[in-house]
Tab-separated table of N, CA and C in Angstrom:
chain	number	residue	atom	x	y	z
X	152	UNK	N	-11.725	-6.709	34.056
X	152	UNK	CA	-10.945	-6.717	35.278
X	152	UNK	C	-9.480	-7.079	35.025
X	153	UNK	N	-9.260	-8.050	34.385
X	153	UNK	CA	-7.720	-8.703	33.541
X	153	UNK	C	-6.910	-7.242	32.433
X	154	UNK	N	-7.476	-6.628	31.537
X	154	UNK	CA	-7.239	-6.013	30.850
X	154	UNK	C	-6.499	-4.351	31.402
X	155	UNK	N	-6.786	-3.867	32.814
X	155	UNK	CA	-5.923	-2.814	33.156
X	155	UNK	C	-4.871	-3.493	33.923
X	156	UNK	N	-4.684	-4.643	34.272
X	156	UNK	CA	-3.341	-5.412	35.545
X	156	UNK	C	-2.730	-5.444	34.080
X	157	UNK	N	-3.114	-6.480	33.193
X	157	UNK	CA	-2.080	-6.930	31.852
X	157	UNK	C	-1.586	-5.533	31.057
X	158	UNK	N	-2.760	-5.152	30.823
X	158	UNK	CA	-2.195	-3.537	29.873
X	158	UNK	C	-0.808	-2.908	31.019
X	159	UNK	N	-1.010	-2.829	31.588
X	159	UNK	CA	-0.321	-2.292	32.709
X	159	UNK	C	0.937	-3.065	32.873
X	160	UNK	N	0.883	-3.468	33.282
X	160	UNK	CA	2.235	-4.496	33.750
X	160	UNK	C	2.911	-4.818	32.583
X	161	UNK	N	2.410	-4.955	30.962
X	161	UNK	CA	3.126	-5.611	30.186
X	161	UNK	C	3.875	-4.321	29.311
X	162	UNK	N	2.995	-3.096	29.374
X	162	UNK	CA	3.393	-1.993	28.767
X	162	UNK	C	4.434	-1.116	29.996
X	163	UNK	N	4.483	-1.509	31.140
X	163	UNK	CA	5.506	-0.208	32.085
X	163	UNK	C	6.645	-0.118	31.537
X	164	UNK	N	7.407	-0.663	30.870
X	164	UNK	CA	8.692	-1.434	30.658
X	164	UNK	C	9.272	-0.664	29.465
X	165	UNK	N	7.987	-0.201	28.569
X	165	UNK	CA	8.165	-0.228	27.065
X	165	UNK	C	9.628	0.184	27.015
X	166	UNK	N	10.442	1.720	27.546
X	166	UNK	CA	10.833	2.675	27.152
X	166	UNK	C	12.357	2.358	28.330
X	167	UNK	N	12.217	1.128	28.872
X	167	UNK	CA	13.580	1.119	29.994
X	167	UNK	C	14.978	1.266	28.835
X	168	UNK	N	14.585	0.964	27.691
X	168	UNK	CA	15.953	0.734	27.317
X	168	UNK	C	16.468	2.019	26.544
X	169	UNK	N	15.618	3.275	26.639
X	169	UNK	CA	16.176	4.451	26.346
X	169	UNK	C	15.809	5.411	27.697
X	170	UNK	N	17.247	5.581	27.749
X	170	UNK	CA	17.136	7.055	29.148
X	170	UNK	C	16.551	8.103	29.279
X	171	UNK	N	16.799	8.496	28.231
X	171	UNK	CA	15.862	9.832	27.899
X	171	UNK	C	14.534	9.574	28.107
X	172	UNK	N	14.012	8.276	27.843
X	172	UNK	CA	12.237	8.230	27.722
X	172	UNK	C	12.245	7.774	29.331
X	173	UNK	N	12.605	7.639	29.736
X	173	UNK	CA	12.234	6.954	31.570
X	173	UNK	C	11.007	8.028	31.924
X	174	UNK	N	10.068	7.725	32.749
X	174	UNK	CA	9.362	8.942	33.168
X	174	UNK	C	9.810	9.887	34.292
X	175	UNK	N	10.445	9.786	35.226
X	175	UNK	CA	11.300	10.494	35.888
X	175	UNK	C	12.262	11.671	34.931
X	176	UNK	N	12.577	11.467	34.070
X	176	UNK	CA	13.208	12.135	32.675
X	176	UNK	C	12.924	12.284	31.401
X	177	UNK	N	11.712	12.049	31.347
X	177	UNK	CA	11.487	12.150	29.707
X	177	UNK	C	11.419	13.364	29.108
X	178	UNK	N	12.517	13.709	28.413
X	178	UNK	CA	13.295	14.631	27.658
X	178	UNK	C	13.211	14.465	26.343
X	179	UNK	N	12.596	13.137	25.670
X	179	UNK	CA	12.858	12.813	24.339
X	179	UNK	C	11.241	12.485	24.051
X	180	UNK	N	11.031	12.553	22.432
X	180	UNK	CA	9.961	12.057	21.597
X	180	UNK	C	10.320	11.042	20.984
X	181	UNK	N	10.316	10.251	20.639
X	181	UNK	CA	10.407	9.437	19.735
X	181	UNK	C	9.515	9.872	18.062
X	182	UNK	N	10.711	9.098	17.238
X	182	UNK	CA	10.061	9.251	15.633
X	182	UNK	C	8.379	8.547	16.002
X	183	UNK	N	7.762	9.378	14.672
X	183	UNK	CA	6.129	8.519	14.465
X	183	UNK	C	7.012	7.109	14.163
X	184	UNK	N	7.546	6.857	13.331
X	184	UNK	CA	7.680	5.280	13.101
X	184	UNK	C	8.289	4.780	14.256
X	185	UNK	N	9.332	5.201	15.063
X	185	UNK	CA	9.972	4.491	16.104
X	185	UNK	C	8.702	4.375	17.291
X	186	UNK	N	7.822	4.991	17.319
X	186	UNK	CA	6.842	5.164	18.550
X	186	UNK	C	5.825	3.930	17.735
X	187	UNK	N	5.593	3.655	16.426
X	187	UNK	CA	4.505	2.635	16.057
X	187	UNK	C	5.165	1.393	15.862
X	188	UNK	N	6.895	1.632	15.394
X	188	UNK	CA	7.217	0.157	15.492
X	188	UNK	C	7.186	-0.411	17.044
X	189	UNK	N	7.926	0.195	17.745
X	189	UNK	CA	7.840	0.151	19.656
X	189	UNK	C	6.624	-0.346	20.177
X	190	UNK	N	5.453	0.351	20.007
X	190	UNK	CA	4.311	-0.082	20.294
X	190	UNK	C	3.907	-1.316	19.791
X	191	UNK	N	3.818	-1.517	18.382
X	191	UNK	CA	3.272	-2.979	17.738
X	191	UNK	C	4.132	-3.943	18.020
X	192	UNK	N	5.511	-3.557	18.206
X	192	UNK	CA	6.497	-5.096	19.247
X	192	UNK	C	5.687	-5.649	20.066
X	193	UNK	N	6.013	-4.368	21.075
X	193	UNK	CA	5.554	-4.747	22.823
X	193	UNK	C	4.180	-5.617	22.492
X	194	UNK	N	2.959	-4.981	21.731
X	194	UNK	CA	1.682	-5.490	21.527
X	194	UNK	C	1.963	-7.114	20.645
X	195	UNK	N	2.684	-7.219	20.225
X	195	UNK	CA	2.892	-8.525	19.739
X	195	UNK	C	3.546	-9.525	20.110
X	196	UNK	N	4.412	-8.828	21.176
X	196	UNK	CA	4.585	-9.981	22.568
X	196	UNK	C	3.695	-10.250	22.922
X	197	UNK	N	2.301	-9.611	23.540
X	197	UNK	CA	1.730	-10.701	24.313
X	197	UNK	C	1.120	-11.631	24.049
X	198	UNK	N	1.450	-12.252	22.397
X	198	UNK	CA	0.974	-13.784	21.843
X	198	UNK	C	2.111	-14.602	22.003
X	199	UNK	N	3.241	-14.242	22.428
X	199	UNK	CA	4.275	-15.287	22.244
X	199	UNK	C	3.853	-16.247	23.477
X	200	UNK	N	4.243	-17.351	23.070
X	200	UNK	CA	4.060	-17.939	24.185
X	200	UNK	C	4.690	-18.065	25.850
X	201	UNK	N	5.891	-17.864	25.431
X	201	UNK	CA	7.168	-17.428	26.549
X	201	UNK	C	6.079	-15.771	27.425
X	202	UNK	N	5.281	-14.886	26.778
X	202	UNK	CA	4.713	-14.269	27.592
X	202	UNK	C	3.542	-14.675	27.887
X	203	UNK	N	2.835	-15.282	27.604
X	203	UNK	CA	1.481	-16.248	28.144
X	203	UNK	C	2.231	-16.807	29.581
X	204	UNK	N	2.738	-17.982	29.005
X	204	UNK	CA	3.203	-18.387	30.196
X	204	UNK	C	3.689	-17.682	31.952
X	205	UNK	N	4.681	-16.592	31.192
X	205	UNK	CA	5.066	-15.493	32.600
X	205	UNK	C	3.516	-15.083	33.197
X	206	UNK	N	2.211	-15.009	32.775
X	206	UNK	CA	1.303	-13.918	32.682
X	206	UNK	C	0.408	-14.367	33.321
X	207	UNK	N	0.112	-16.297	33.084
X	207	UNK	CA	-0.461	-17.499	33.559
X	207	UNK	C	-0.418	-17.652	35.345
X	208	UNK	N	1.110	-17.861	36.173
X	208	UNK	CA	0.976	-17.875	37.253
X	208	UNK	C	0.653	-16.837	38.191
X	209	UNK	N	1.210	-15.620	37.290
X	209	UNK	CA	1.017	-14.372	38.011
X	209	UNK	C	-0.326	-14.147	38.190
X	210	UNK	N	-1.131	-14.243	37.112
X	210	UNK	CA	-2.410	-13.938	37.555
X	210	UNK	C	-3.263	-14.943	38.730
X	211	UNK	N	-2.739	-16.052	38.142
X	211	UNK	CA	-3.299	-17.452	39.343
X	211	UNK	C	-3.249	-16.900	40.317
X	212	UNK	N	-1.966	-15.858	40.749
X	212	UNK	CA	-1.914	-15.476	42.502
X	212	UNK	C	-1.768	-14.368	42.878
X	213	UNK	N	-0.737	-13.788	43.047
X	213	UNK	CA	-0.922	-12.549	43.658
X	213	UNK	C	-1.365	-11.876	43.004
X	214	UNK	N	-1.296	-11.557	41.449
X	214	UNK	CA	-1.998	-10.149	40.797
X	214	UNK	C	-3.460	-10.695	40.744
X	215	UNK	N	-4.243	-11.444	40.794
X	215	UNK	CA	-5.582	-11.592	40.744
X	215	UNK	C	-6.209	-12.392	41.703
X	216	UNK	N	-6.034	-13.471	41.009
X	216	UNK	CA	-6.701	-14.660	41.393
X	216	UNK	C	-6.534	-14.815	43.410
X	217	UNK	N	-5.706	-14.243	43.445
X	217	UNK	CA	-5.878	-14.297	45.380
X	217	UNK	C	-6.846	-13.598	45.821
X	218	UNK	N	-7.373	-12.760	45.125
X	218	UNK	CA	-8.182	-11.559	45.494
X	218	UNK	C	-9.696	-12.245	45.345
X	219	UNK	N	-9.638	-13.463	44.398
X	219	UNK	CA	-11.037	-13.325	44.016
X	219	UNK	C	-11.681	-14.233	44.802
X	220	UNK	N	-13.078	-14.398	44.781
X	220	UNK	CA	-13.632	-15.291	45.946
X	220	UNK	C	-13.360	-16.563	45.723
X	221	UNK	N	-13.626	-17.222	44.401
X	221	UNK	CA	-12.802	-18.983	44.331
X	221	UNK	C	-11.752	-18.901	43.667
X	222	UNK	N	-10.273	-18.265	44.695
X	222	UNK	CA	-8.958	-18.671	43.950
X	222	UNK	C	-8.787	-19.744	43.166
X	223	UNK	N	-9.546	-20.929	43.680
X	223	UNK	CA	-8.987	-22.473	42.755
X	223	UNK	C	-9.642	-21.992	41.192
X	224	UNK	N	-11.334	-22.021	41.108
X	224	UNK	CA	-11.902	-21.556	40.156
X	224	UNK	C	-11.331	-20.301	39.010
X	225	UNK	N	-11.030	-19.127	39.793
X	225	UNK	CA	-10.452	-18.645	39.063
X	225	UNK	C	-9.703	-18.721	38.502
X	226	UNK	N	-7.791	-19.383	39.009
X	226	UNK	CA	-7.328	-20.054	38.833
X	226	UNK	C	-7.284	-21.114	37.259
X	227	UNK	N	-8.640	-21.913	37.808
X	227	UNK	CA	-8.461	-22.601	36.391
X	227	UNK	C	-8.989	-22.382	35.313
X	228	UNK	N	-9.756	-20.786	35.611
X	228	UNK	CA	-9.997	-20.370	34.446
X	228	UNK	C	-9.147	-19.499	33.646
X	229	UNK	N	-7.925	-18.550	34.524
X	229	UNK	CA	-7.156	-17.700	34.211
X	229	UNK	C	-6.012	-19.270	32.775
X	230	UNK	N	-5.694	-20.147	33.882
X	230	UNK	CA	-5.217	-20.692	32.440
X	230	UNK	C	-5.759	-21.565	31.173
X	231	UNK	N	-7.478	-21.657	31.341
X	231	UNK	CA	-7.695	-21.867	30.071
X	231	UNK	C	-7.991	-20.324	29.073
X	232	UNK	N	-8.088	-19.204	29.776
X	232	UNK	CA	-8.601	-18.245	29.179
X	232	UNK	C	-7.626	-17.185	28.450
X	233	UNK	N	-6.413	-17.018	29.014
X	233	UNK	CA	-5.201	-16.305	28.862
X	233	UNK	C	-4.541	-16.878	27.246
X	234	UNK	N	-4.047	-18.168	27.122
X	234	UNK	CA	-3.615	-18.312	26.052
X	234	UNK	C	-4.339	-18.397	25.091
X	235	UNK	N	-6.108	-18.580	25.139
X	235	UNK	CA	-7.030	-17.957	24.170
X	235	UNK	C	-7.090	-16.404	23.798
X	236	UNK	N	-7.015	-15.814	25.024
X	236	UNK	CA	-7.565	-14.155	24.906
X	236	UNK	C	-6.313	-13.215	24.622
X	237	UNK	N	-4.934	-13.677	24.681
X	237	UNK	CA	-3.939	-12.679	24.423
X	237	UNK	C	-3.792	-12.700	23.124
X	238	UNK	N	-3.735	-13.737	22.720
X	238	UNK	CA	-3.491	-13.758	20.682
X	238	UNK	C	-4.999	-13.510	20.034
X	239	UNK	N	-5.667	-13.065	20.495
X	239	UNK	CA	-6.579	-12.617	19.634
X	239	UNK	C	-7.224	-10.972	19.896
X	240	UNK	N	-6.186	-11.296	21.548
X	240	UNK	CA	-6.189	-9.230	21.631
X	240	UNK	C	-4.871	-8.964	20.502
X	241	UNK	N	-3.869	-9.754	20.107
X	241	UNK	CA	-2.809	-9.208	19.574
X	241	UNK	C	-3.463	-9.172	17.974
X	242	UNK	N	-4.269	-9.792	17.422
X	242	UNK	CA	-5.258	-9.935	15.961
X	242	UNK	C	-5.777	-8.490	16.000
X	243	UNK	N	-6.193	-7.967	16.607
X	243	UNK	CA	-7.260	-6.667	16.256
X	243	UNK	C	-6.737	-5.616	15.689
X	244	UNK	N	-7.538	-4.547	15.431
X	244	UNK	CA	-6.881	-3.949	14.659
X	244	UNK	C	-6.173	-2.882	15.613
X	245	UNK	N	-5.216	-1.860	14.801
X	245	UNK	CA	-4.377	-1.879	15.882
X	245	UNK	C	-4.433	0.005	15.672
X	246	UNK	N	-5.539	0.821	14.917
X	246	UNK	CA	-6.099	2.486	14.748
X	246	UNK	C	-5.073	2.788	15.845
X	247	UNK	N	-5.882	1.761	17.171
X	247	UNK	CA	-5.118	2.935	18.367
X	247	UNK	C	-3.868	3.172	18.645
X	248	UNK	N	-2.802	2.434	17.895
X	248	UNK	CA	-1.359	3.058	17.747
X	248	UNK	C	-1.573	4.572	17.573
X	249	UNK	N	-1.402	4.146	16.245
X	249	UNK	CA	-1.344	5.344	15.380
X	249	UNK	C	-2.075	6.557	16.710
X	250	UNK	N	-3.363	6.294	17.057
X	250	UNK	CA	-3.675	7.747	17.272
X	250	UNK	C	-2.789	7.499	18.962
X	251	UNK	N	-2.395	6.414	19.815
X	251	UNK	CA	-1.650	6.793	20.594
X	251	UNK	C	-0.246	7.599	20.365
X	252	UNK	N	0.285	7.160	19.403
X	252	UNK	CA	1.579	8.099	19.141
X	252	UNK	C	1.651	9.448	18.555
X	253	UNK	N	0.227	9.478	18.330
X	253	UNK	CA	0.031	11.255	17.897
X	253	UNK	C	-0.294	12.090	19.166
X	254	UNK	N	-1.125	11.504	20.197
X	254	UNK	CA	-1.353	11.919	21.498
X	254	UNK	C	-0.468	12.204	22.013
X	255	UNK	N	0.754	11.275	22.176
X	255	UNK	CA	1.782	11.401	22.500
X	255	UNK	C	2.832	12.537	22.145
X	256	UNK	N	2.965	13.158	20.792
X	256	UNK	CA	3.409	14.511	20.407
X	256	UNK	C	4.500	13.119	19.118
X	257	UNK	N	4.621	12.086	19.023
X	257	UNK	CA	5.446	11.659	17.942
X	257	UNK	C	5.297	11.704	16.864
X	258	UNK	N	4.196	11.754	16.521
X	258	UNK	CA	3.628	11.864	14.802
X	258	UNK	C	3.142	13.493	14.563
């Protein structure tokens, strides 16, 4: 249930800082290496702690935890569970670059 709000929200962003890639305009490919270094950044933010933290209240409230039947409960599980479960989604192995940036037309 956590894993399409976070995938989502932490990946929309990837590409703001080139124009060409915006989706309203995407006109450009990116290199295979510029599309796997890009990807394994973004994916290795979400162990820093500075993004735990942003990821912590948000979920406590409006992106989740309001929705669910024991906000408090959930709540205090979203922050023991988050700074366990993001650095060890960022550990795994990481195949699905690679074959995302071939999907993509970069490699």
């Amino acid at each position: 249930m956590l894993s399409p709000i976070i995938m989502q929200g932490h990946f929309a962003y990837i590409c703001d800082d080139i124009e060409e890639c915006k989706p309203a305009t995407k006109t450009f490919v990116p290199s295979c290496e510029a599309c796997t270094v890009r990807i394994n950044g973004v994916t290795d933010a979400l162990a820093w702690q500075e993004t735990i933290d942003a990821w912590i209240p948000g979920l406590q409230n409006e992106w989740f935890c309001d929705y669910q039947p024991d906000p408090e409960q959930c709540s205090e599980a979203i922050a023991f569970l988050i700074p366990l479960a993001l650095p060890i989604l960022v550990d795994q192995p990481r195949d699905w670059v690679d074959n995302f940036c071939t999907e993509w037309g970069a490699c």
